[in-house]
Coordinates of C-alpha atoms in Angstrom, one line a residue:
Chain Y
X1 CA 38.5 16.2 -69.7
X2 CA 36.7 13.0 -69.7
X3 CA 38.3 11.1 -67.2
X4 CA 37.7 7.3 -67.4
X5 CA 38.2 6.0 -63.9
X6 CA 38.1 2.0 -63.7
X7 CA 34.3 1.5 -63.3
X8 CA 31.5 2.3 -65.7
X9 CA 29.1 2.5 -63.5
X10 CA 31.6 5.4 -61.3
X11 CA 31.8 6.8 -64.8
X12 CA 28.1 7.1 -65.3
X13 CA 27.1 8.4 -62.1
X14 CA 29.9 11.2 -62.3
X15 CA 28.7 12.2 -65.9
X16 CA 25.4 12.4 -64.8
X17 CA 25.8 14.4 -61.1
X18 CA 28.4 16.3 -63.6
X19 CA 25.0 17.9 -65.5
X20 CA 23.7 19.4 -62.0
X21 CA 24.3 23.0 -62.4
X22 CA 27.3 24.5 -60.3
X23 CA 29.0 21.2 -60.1
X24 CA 31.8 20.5 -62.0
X25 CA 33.5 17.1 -62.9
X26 CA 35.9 17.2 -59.8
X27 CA 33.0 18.1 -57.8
X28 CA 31.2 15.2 -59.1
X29 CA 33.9 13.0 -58.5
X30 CA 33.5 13.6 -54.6
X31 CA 30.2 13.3 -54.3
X32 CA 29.7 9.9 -55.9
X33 CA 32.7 8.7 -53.7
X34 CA 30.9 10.1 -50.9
X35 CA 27.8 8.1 -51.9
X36 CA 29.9 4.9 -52.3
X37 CA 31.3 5.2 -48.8
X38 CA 27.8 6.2 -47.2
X39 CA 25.2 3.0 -46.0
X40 CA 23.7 1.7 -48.9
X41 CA 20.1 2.6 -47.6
X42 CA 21.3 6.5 -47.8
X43 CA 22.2 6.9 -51.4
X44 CA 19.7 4.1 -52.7
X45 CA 17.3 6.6 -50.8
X46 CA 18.9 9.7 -52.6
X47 CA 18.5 8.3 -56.2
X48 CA 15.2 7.3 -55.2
X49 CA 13.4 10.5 -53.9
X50 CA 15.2 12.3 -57.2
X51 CA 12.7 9.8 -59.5
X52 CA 10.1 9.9 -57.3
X53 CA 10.0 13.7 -57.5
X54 CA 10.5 13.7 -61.3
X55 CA 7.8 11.2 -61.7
X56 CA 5.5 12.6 -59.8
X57 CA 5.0 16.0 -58.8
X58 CA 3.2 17.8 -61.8
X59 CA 2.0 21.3 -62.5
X60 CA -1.4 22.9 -60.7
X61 CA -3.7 23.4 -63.6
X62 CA -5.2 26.2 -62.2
X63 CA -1.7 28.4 -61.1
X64 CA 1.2 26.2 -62.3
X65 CA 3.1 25.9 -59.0
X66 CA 4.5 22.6 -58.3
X67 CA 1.8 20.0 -57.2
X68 CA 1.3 16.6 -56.5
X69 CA -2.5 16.5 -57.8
X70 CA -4.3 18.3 -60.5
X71 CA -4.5 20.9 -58.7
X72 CA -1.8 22.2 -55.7
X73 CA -2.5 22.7 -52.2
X74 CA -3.0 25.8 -52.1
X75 CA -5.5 26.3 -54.5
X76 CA -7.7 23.6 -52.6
X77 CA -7.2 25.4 -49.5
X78 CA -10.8 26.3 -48.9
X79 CA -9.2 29.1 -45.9
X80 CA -7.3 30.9 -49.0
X81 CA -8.9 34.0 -50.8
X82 CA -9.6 33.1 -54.3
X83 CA -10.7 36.4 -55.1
X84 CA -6.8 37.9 -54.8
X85 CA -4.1 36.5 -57.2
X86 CA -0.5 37.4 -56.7
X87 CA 1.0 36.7 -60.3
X88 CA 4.9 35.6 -59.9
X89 CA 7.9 34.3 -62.2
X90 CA 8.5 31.5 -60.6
X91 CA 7.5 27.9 -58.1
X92 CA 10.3 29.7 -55.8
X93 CA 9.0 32.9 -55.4
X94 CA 5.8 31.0 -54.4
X95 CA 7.9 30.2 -51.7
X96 CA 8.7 33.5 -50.8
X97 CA 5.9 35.2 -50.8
X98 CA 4.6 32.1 -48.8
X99 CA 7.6 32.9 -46.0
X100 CA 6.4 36.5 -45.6
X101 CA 2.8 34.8 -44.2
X102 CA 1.4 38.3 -45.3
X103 CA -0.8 36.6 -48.2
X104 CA -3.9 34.6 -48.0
X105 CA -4.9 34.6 -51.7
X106 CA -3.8 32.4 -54.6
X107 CA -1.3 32.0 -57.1
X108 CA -0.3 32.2 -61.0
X109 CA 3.0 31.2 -61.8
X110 CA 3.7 32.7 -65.3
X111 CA 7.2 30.6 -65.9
X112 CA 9.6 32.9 -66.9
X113 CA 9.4 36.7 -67.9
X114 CA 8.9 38.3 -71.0
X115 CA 12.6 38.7 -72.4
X116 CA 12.4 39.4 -76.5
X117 CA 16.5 39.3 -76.2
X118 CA 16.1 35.3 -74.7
X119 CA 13.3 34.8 -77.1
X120 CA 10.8 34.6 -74.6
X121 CA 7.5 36.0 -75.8
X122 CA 4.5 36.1 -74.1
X123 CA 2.8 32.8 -75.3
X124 CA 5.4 31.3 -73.8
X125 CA 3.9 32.2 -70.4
X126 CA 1.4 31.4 -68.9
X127 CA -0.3 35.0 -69.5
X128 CA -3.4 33.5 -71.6
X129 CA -4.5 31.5 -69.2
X130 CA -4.3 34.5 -66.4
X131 CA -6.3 36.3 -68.3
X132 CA -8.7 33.3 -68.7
X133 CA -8.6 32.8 -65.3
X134 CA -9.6 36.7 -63.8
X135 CA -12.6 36.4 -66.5
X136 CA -13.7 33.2 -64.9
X137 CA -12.7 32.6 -61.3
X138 CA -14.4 36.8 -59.9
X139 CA -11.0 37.5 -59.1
X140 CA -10.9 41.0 -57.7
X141 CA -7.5 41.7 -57.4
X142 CA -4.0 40.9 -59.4
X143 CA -1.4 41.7 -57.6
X144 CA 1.8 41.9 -60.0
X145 CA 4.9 40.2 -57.2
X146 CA 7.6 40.4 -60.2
X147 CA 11.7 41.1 -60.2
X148 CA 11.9 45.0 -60.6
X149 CA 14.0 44.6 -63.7
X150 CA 13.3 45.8 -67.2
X151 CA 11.8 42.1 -67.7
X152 CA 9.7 42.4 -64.8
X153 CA 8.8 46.0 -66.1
X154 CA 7.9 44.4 -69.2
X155 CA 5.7 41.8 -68.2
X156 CA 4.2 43.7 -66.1
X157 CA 3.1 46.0 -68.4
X158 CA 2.0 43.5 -70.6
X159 CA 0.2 41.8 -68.6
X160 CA -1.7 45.2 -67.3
X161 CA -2.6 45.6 -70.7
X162 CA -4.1 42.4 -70.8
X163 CA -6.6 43.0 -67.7
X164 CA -7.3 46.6 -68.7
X165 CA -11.4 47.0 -69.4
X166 CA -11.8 43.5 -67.7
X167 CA -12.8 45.5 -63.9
X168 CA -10.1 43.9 -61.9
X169 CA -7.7 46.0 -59.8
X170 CA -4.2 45.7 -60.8
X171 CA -1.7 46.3 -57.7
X172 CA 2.4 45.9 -57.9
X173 CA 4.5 45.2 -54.8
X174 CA 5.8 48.2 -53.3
X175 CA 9.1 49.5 -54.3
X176 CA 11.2 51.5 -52.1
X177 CA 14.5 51.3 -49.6
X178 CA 14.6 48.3 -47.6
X179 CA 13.8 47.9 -44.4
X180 CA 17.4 47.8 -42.7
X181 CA 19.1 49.6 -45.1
X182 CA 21.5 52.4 -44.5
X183 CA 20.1 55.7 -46.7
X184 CA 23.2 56.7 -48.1
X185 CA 24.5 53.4 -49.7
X186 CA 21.1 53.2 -51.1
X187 CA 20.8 53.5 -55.0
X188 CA 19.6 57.0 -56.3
X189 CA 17.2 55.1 -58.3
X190 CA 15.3 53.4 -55.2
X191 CA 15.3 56.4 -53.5
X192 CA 13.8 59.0 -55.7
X193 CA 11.2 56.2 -56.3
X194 CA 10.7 56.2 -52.9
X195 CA 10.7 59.5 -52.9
X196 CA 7.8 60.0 -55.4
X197 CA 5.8 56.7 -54.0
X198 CA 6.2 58.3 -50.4
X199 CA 2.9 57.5 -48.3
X200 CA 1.6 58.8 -45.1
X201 CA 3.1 58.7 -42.1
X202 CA 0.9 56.3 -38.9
Chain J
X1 CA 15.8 25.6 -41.1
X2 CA 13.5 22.6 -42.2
X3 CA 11.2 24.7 -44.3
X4 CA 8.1 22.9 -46.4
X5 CA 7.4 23.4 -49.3
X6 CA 4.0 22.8 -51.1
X7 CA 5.0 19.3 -51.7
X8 CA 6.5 15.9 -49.6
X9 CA 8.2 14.6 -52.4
X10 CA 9.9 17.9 -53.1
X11 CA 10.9 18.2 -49.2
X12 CA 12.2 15.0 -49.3
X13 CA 14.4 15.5 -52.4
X14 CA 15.7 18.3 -50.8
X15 CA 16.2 17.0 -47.6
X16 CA 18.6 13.9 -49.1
X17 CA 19.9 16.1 -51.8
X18 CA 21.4 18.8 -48.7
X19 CA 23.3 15.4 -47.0
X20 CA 25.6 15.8 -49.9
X21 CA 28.9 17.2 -48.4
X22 CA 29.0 21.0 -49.4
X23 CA 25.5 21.0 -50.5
X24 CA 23.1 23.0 -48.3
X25 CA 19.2 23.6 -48.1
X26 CA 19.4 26.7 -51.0
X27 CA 21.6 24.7 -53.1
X28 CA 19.6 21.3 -53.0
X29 CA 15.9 23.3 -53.5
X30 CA 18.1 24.8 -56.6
X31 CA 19.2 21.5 -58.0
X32 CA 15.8 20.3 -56.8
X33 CA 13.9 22.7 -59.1
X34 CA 16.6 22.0 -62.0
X35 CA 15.8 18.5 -61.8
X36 CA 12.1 19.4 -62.1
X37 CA 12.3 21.1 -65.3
X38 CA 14.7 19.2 -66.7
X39 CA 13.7 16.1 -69.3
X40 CA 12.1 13.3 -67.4
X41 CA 14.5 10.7 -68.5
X42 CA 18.0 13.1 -67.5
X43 CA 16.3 13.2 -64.1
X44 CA 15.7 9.6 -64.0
X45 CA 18.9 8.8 -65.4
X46 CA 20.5 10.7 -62.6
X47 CA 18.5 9.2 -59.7
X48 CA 19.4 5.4 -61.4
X49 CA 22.7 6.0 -62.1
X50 CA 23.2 6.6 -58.4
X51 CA 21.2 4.1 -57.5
X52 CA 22.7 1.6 -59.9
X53 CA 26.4 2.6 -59.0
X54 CA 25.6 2.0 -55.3
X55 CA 24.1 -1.6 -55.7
X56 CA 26.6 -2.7 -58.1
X57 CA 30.0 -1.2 -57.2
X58 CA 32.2 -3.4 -54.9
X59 CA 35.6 -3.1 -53.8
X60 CA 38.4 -5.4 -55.3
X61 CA 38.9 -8.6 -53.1
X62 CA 43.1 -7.8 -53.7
X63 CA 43.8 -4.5 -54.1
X64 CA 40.3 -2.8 -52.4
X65 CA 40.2 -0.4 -55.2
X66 CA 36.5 0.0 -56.7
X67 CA 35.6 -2.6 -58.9
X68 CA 32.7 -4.3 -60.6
X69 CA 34.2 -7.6 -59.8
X70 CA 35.6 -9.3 -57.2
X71 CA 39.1 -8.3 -58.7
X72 CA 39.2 -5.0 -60.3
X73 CA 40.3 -4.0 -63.7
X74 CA 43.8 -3.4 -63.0
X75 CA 44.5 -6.1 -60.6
X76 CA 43.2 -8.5 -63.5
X77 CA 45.2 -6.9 -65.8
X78 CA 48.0 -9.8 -66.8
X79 CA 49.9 -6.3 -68.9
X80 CA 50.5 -5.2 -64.6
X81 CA 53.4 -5.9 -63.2
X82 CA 52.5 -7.6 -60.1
X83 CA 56.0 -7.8 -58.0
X84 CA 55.3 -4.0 -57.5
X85 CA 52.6 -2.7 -55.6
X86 CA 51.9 1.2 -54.3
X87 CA 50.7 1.6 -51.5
X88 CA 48.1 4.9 -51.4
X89 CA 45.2 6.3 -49.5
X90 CA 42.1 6.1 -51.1
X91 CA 40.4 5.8 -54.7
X92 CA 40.9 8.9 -55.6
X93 CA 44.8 8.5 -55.2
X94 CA 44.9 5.5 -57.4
X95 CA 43.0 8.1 -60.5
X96 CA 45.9 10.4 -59.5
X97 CA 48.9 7.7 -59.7
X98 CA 47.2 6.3 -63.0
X99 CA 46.9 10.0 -64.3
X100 CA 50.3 9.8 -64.5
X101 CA 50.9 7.3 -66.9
X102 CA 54.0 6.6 -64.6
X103 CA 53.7 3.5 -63.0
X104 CA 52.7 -0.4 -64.4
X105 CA 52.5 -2.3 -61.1
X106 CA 49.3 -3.0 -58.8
X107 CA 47.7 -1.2 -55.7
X108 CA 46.7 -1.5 -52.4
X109 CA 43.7 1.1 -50.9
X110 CA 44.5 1.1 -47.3
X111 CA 41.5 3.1 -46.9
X112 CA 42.6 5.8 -44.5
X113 CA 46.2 6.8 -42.9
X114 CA 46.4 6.1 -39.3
X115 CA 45.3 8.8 -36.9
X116 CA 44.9 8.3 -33.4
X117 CA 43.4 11.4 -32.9
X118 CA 40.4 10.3 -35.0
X119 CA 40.4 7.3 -33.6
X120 CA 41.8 5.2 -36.5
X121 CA 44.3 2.2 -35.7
X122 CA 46.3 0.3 -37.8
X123 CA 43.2 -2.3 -37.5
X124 CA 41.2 -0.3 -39.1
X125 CA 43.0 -0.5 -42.4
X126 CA 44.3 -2.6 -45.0
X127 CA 47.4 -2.9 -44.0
X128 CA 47.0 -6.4 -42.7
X129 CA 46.1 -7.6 -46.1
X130 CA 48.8 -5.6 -47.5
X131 CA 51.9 -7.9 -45.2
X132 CA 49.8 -11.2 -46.3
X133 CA 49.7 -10.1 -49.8
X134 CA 53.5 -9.1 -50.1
X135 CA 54.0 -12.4 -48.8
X136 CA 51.8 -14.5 -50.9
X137 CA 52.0 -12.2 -54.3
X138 CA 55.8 -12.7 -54.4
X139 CA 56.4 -8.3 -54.1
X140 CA 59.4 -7.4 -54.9
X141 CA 59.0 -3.7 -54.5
X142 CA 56.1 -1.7 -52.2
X143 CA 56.0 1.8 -53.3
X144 CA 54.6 3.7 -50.1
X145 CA 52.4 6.8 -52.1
X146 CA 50.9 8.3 -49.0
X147 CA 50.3 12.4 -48.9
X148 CA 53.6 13.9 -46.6
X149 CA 51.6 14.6 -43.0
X150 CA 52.3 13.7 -40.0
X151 CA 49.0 10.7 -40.3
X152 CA 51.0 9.9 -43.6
X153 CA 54.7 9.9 -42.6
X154 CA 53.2 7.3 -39.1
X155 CA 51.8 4.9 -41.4
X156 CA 54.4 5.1 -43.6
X157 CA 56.8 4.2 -40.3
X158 CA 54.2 1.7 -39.5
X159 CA 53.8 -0.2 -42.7
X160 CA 57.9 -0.2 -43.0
X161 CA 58.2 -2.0 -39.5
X162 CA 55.7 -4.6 -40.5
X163 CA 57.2 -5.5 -43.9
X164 CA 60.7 -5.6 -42.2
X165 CA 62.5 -8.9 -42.5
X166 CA 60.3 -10.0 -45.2
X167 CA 62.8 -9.0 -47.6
X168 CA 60.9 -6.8 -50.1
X169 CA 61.8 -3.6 -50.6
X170 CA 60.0 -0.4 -49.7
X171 CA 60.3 3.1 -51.0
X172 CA 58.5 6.1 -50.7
X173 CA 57.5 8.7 -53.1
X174 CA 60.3 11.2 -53.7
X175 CA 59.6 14.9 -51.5
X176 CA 61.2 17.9 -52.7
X177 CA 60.6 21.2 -55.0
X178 CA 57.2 20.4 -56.9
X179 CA 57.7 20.9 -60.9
X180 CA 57.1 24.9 -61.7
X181 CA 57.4 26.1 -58.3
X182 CA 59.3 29.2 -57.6
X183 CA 62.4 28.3 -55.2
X184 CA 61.8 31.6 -53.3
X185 CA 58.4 30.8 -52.7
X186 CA 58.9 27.3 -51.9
X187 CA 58.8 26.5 -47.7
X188 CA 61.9 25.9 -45.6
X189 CA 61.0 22.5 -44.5
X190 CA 60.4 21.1 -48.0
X191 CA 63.7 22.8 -49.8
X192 CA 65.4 21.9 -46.9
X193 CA 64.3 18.2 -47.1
X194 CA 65.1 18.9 -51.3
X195 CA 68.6 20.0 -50.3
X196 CA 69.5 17.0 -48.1
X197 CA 68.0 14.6 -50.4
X198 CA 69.9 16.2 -53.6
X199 CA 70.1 13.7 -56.5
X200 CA 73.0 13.4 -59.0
X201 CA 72.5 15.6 -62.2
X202 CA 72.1 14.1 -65.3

């Protein structure tokens, strides 16, 4: 249904906001009415900080999170360990990991997951230069913060592969119940995992 | 939750992307990220589209319907039938009356109903613009195409009272059974309303 309502330019702006993922063309419709009834100042400043972004935040050379220079803040931070990478999918699970404040290393976002079925092989990640990086930066520790699903299995295995003979230690998150969870509505394959990975008791 | 991320001009996407109505802080760092891998010129073309509609859209000096001009398209329209004008809500009802296909006259956006609980007078829409235009225009016929609540059926009243004596004629939508609906499941007040207002088969 492409709708022609009596202005171009409300026709244009729908289409576009229409391409936003989740957001439909009714959905569309409302929001660009909203932005017409809201001060000008407000959705000039919307429109604005969406180019902005686009135009200017690049990718970190050295880990490929989201940055505003060649290389992100994080990897400048001189109070981060640069001797512990934590090796994730993704600029949001940068974020995550970042919430927990348990991590003081650095970063390699691979961009995506190995996922033959997708056609997403590993030189389309950013596994080379991982590699490239452990042989060049002393990095001591990779620790492998990837979705426990058969992709995440798979990339981390790969990527194990990779660093095998180089000397680096090669850690994975822990996988187990969460905290918070009841037992019994737990999945039988978490908890004989958790079973098998059990650790000691203090 | 005003969380930073790793870069201003990400946070400040975010932040105006999560004023959108029904668009919180998860959503607009998702569409956030989407616009960041995305082409550089769809992301642009969203942020100028916006910006574009927002600077250029104005609202018709007769009718108060959107419009690129000072009249809109339909109130410049010589096809239009100008002695009969419908009377609606807001933008969005003039796309639903036009949807229709149903009606060849012109508009008038009040630009709210009245609701004193809300704190919206008569002042505080068109509907002073409306009485001089049915005077000036030469209306024959004001079609009242407000949504059946109580805010609707009081400016209905409202508008009636005002145009009284001027000799035009007012009507109002026509309530009753919508088209499809099982009678069983309609509700008392509306098949009650349908009943009273019974038409002559044909």
């Amino acid at each position: 249904m492409n709708q022609r309502y009596n202005s171009n330019l409300l026709d244009t702006a729908v289409s576009e906001l229409s391409k936003l993922p989740g957001i439909g063309r009714k959905t569309a419709l409302r929001l660009a009415l909203h932005l017409l009834r809201k001060e000008k100042e407000e959705s000039v400043a919307l429109g604005e900080s969406i180019i902005r972004m686009r135009e200017q935040i690049r990718y970190c050379e050295r880990c490929h999170n989201i940055s505003e220079e060649e290389e992100c803040e994080l990897c400048s931070d001189p109070s981060r360990d640069p001797t512990v990478v934590c090796v994730v999918e993704n600029v949001k699970d940068v974020m995550a990991v970042e919430a927990t404040h348990e991590f003081n290393g650095l970063y390699h976002v691979l961009g995506g997951l190995i996922a033959p079925l997708d056609g997403i092989g590993p030189s389309d990640l950013e596994i080379d230069s991982l590699v490239e990086r452990v042989g060049k930066e002393g990095v001591k520790e990779v620790i492998l913060a990837l979705s426990p699903t058969v992709e995440g299995d798979t990339t981390n295995f790969y990527i194990f592969r990779k660093l095998e003979g180089t000397g680096v230690e090669v850690t994975v998150l822990a996988r187990g119940i969460s905290i918070g969870n009841e037992l019994e509505y737990t999945d039988e394959l978490t908890l004989g995992r958790s079973l098998l990975n059990r650790i000691p008791f203090n």
